[in-house]
Amino acid sequence: MSGAVTIVRNNKKAMNYSNEIKIAKNYIITLFPDQDPQTAFDQLIKSGVLFAQMCNKIKPASVNISMVKQNYHYMSNWKQSIDVLKSFGFHDTLLFNPSDIVKDPPTPAALHALCLIIFALELKGGLTQMKDQDKNDLMDDFLERPQELMMIEALKLNIPEKTAEIAPIIEIPTEKSVEIEKTVEEPKVILEEKMKGTNVCLNFVVIWIALIFVKLLFSNHE
């Protein structure tokens, strides 16, 4: 894969290159607050573990992450992540060769491509957790290289939608609903009262019949 290497940056853009690294670092710290801010970005680059976790944030269990500290396993993390990015719709011009990012130090083209991918995932709705200040700085940075922003905007990513938990429906009683409930409850109460009265009458009749029966029984006995 050589697409990302075609993104050439001249010396005048050196300051912006440092700026995008800074923005990407801030973003990684935001995404992974439990990580050491001093080493989080280096871990993202070298082992590919954090980037794989980024992919899994978007599409759960898409990367089988290896924590083994060996280049072979680093390459495995990156290759899987690149495959996931391809499934999202990233084309080769925005991707890089995993071996270029695992190198010590990584190639500038691979680093630049990595930053663009992170920004694309943010701007196209894959993660959406970038702080407003960092997003403003990023837009300022893109003003000097609009062709790259256009590349990102042109992406039609197939990113899984985040499914929000469906909150239980809580019915808030309105004045009308209270009136309706009242009209339903009132006949119900009246009916219950009538039933109570009917039961009392029935009990009285049963007792009265029993007394008559006992009286007749005694009179016949006499």
Short mmCIF file of C-alpha atoms in Angstrom, two decimals:
data_model
loop_
_atom_site.label_atom_id
_atom_site.label_comp_id
_atom_site.label_asym_id
_atom_site.label_seq_id
_atom_site.Cartn_x
_atom_site.Cartn_y
_atom_site.Cartn_z
CA MET A 1 0.00 0.00 0.00
CA SER A 2 1.56 3.25 -1.09
CA GLY A 3 -1.38 5.64 -1.32
CA ALA A 4 -0.63 7.57 1.86
CA VAL A 5 2.95 8.22 0.74
CA THR A 6 1.60 10.29 -2.14
CA ILE A 7 0.47 12.92 0.39
CA VAL A 8 3.51 15.17 0.22
CA ARG A 9 4.08 18.03 2.65
CA ASN A 10 6.64 20.74 2.09
CA ASN A 11 8.78 22.47 4.71
CA LYS A 12 6.29 25.32 5.09
CA LYS A 13 3.81 22.80 6.48
CA ALA A 14 6.19 21.51 9.18
CA MET A 15 4.51 23.60 11.87
CA ASN A 16 1.08 22.32 10.88
CA TYR A 17 2.38 18.76 10.94
CA SER A 18 3.44 19.23 14.56
CA ASN A 19 0.06 20.78 15.24
CA GLU A 20 -1.88 17.80 13.89
CA ILE A 21 0.21 15.45 16.03
CA LYS A 22 -0.64 17.59 19.05
CA ILE A 23 -4.35 17.53 18.20
CA ALA A 24 -4.24 13.75 17.67
CA LYS A 25 -2.48 13.29 21.01
CA ASN A 26 -5.13 15.36 22.80
CA TYR A 27 -7.81 13.32 21.10
CA ILE A 28 -6.30 10.01 22.20
CA ILE A 29 -6.10 11.28 25.79
CA THR A 30 -9.80 12.24 25.57
CA LEU A 31 -10.75 8.80 24.23
CA PHE A 32 -8.62 6.91 26.74
CA PRO A 33 -8.52 8.97 29.97
CA ASP A 34 -7.13 6.00 31.93
CA GLN A 35 -3.97 5.93 29.82
CA ASP A 36 -0.80 7.82 30.74
CA PRO A 37 -0.99 11.08 28.71
CA GLN A 38 2.79 10.96 28.21
CA THR A 39 2.81 7.55 26.54
CA ALA A 40 -0.71 7.04 25.16
CA PHE A 41 0.06 8.30 21.66
CA ASP A 42 3.29 6.31 21.50
CA GLN A 43 1.36 3.18 22.45
CA LEU A 44 -1.20 3.97 19.79
CA ILE A 45 1.54 4.16 17.17
CA LYS A 46 3.90 1.38 18.20
CA SER A 47 1.69 -1.49 19.32
CA GLY A 48 -1.54 -0.54 17.58
CA VAL A 49 -3.43 -1.57 20.72
CA LEU A 50 -5.13 1.78 21.32
CA PHE A 51 -6.00 2.23 17.66
CA ALA A 52 -7.48 -1.28 17.64
CA GLN A 53 -9.51 -0.26 20.69
CA MET A 54 -10.68 2.79 18.75
CA CYS A 55 -11.93 0.47 15.99
CA ASN A 56 -13.66 -1.69 18.59
CA LYS A 57 -15.34 1.41 20.04
CA ILE A 58 -16.96 1.94 16.66
CA LYS A 59 -17.54 -1.71 15.75
CA PRO A 60 -17.31 -3.97 18.82
CA ALA A 61 -15.08 -7.05 18.58
CA SER A 62 -13.88 -6.10 15.10
CA VAL A 63 -10.20 -6.46 16.08
CA ASN A 64 -8.79 -9.36 18.07
CA ILE A 65 -6.22 -7.34 20.02
CA SER A 66 -2.88 -8.85 20.98
CA MET A 67 -1.10 -7.37 24.01
CA VAL A 68 2.16 -9.25 23.35
CA LYS A 69 5.09 -6.84 23.04
CA GLN A 70 6.55 -8.10 19.80
CA ASN A 71 6.58 -6.52 16.34
CA TYR A 72 4.79 -9.53 14.88
CA HIS A 73 1.82 -8.93 17.19
CA TYR A 74 1.98 -5.17 16.64
CA MET A 75 1.70 -5.84 12.91
CA SER A 76 -1.27 -8.14 13.52
CA ASN A 77 -3.09 -5.38 15.44
CA TRP A 78 -2.45 -2.88 12.66
CA LYS A 79 -3.33 -5.23 9.79
CA GLN A 80 -6.67 -6.07 11.43
CA SER A 81 -7.34 -2.38 12.07
CA ILE A 82 -6.54 -1.49 8.46
CA ASP A 83 -8.98 -4.20 7.32
CA VAL A 84 -11.66 -2.68 9.56
CA LEU A 85 -10.97 0.78 8.11
CA LYS A 86 -11.37 -0.67 4.62
CA SER A 87 -14.71 -2.18 5.65
CA PHE A 88 -15.77 1.31 6.81
CA GLY A 89 -14.97 2.66 3.34
CA PHE A 90 -11.45 4.10 3.68
CA HIS A 91 -9.55 3.84 0.39
CA ASP A 92 -5.84 3.32 -0.09
CA THR A 93 -5.05 7.01 -0.53
CA LEU A 94 -5.82 7.53 3.17
CA LEU A 95 -4.26 4.33 4.50
CA PHE A 96 -0.67 3.28 5.17
CA ASN A 97 1.49 0.20 5.31
CA PRO A 98 1.51 -1.19 8.90
CA SER A 99 5.27 -1.75 8.69
CA ASP A 100 5.74 2.02 8.21
CA ILE A 101 3.97 2.77 11.49
CA VAL A 102 5.71 0.03 13.51
CA LYS A 103 9.14 1.31 12.48
CA ASP A 104 11.18 3.19 15.05
CA PRO A 105 10.62 6.00 14.31
CA PRO A 106 7.48 5.74 12.16
CA THR A 107 7.68 7.29 8.71
CA PRO A 108 6.29 10.86 8.49
CA ALA A 109 3.86 9.82 5.74
CA ALA A 110 2.43 7.02 7.90
CA LEU A 111 2.11 9.35 10.90
CA HIS A 112 0.35 11.93 8.76
CA ALA A 113 -2.01 9.31 7.34
CA LEU A 114 -2.76 8.06 10.87
CA CYS A 115 -3.71 11.58 11.97
CA LEU A 116 -5.97 12.01 8.93
CA ILE A 117 -7.69 8.70 9.69
CA ILE A 118 -8.29 9.74 13.31
CA PHE A 119 -9.69 13.09 12.16
CA ALA A 120 -11.87 11.37 9.55
CA LEU A 121 -13.34 9.02 12.17
CA GLU A 122 -14.15 12.07 14.28
CA LEU A 123 -15.52 14.31 11.53
CA LYS A 124 -17.56 11.57 9.84
CA GLY A 125 -19.31 10.53 13.05
CA GLY A 126 -17.44 7.40 14.06
CA LEU A 127 -16.33 8.64 17.47
CA THR A 128 -17.43 12.29 17.91
CA GLN A 129 -15.58 12.96 21.17
CA MET A 130 -13.13 15.65 20.09
CA LYS A 131 -13.04 18.72 22.30
CA ASP A 132 -14.32 21.92 20.70
CA GLN A 133 -10.97 23.69 20.98
CA ASP A 134 -9.13 20.82 19.29
CA LYS A 135 -11.77 20.71 16.56
CA ASN A 136 -11.35 24.45 15.96
CA ASP A 137 -7.56 24.04 15.81
CA LEU A 138 -8.01 21.18 13.37
CA MET A 139 -10.22 23.26 11.09
CA ASP A 140 -7.66 26.08 11.17
CA ASP A 141 -4.99 23.56 10.24
CA PHE A 142 -7.06 22.27 7.33
CA LEU A 143 -7.48 25.80 5.94
CA GLU A 144 -3.91 25.57 4.62
CA ARG A 145 -4.49 22.17 3.03
CA PRO A 146 -8.13 22.16 1.91
CA GLN A 147 -7.53 19.28 -0.50
CA GLU A 148 -7.11 16.92 2.47
CA LEU A 149 -10.29 18.16 4.12
CA MET A 150 -12.07 17.64 0.78
CA MET A 151 -10.74 14.06 0.70
CA ILE A 152 -12.21 13.42 4.14
CA GLU A 153 -15.52 15.11 3.32
CA ALA A 154 -15.79 13.02 0.14
CA LEU A 155 -15.55 9.78 2.13
CA LYS A 156 -18.75 7.78 2.29
CA LEU A 157 -18.06 5.72 5.35
CA ASN A 158 -20.11 2.71 6.29
CA ILE A 159 -19.81 3.30 10.03
CA PRO A 160 -22.20 1.36 12.29
CA GLU A 161 -24.68 3.64 13.99
CA LYS A 162 -24.38 3.91 17.73
CA THR A 163 -27.41 2.36 19.35
CA ALA A 164 -28.61 4.36 22.31
CA GLU A 165 -30.32 2.63 25.17
CA ILE A 166 -34.07 3.01 24.91
CA ALA A 167 -35.26 4.76 28.00
CA PRO A 168 -38.44 3.44 29.60
CA ILE A 169 -41.51 5.43 28.65
CA ILE A 170 -42.78 7.42 31.60
CA GLU A 171 -46.32 8.71 31.21
CA ILE A 172 -46.78 12.12 32.77
CA PRO A 173 -50.43 12.58 33.75
CA THR A 174 -52.07 15.54 32.07
CA GLU A 175 -55.23 17.28 33.20
CA LYS A 176 -57.23 15.42 30.56
CA SER A 177 -55.75 12.03 31.48
CA VAL A 178 -56.59 12.68 35.14
CA GLU A 179 -60.19 13.45 34.16
CA ILE A 180 -60.41 10.28 32.07
CA GLU A 181 -58.97 8.23 34.91
CA LYS A 182 -61.47 9.82 37.27
CA THR A 183 -64.41 8.97 34.98
CA VAL A 184 -63.20 5.37 34.88
CA GLU A 185 -62.56 5.11 38.61
CA GLU A 186 -65.87 6.63 39.79
CA PRO A 187 -68.18 4.00 38.18
CA LYS A 188 -65.78 1.33 39.41
CA VAL A 189 -66.10 2.58 42.98
CA ILE A 190 -69.89 2.81 42.68
CA LEU A 191 -70.06 -0.74 41.32
CA GLU A 192 -67.88 -2.03 44.15
CA GLU A 193 -70.16 -0.34 46.71
CA LYS A 194 -73.23 -1.88 45.07
CA MET A 195 -71.60 -5.30 45.12
CA LYS A 196 -70.85 -4.89 48.81
CA GLY A 197 -74.52 -4.03 49.44
CA THR A 198 -75.68 -7.02 47.40
CA ASN A 199 -73.41 -9.37 49.34
CA VAL A 200 -74.82 -8.08 52.64
CA CYS A 201 -78.39 -8.72 51.44
CA LEU A 202 -77.53 -12.21 50.25
CA ASN A 203 -75.92 -13.04 53.57
CA PHE A 204 -79.03 -11.81 55.40
CA VAL A 205 -81.33 -13.95 53.22
CA VAL A 206 -79.17 -17.05 53.78
CA ILE A 207 -79.23 -16.53 57.55
CA TRP A 208 -83.02 -15.93 57.51
CA ILE A 209 -83.65 -19.15 55.53
CA ALA A 210 -81.42 -21.07 57.92
CA LEU A 211 -83.37 -19.80 60.94
CA ILE A 212 -86.68 -20.80 59.34
CA PHE A 213 -85.30 -24.26 58.59
CA VAL A 214 -84.13 -24.71 62.18
CA LYS A 215 -87.49 -23.52 63.53
CA LEU A 216 -89.41 -25.97 61.32
CA LEU A 217 -87.09 -28.76 62.36
CA PHE A 218 -87.75 -28.13 66.05
CA SER A 219 -91.53 -27.81 65.58
CA ASN A 220 -91.71 -31.16 63.75
CA HIS A 221 -89.71 -32.73 66.48
CA GLU A 222 -92.24 -31.65 69.05
#
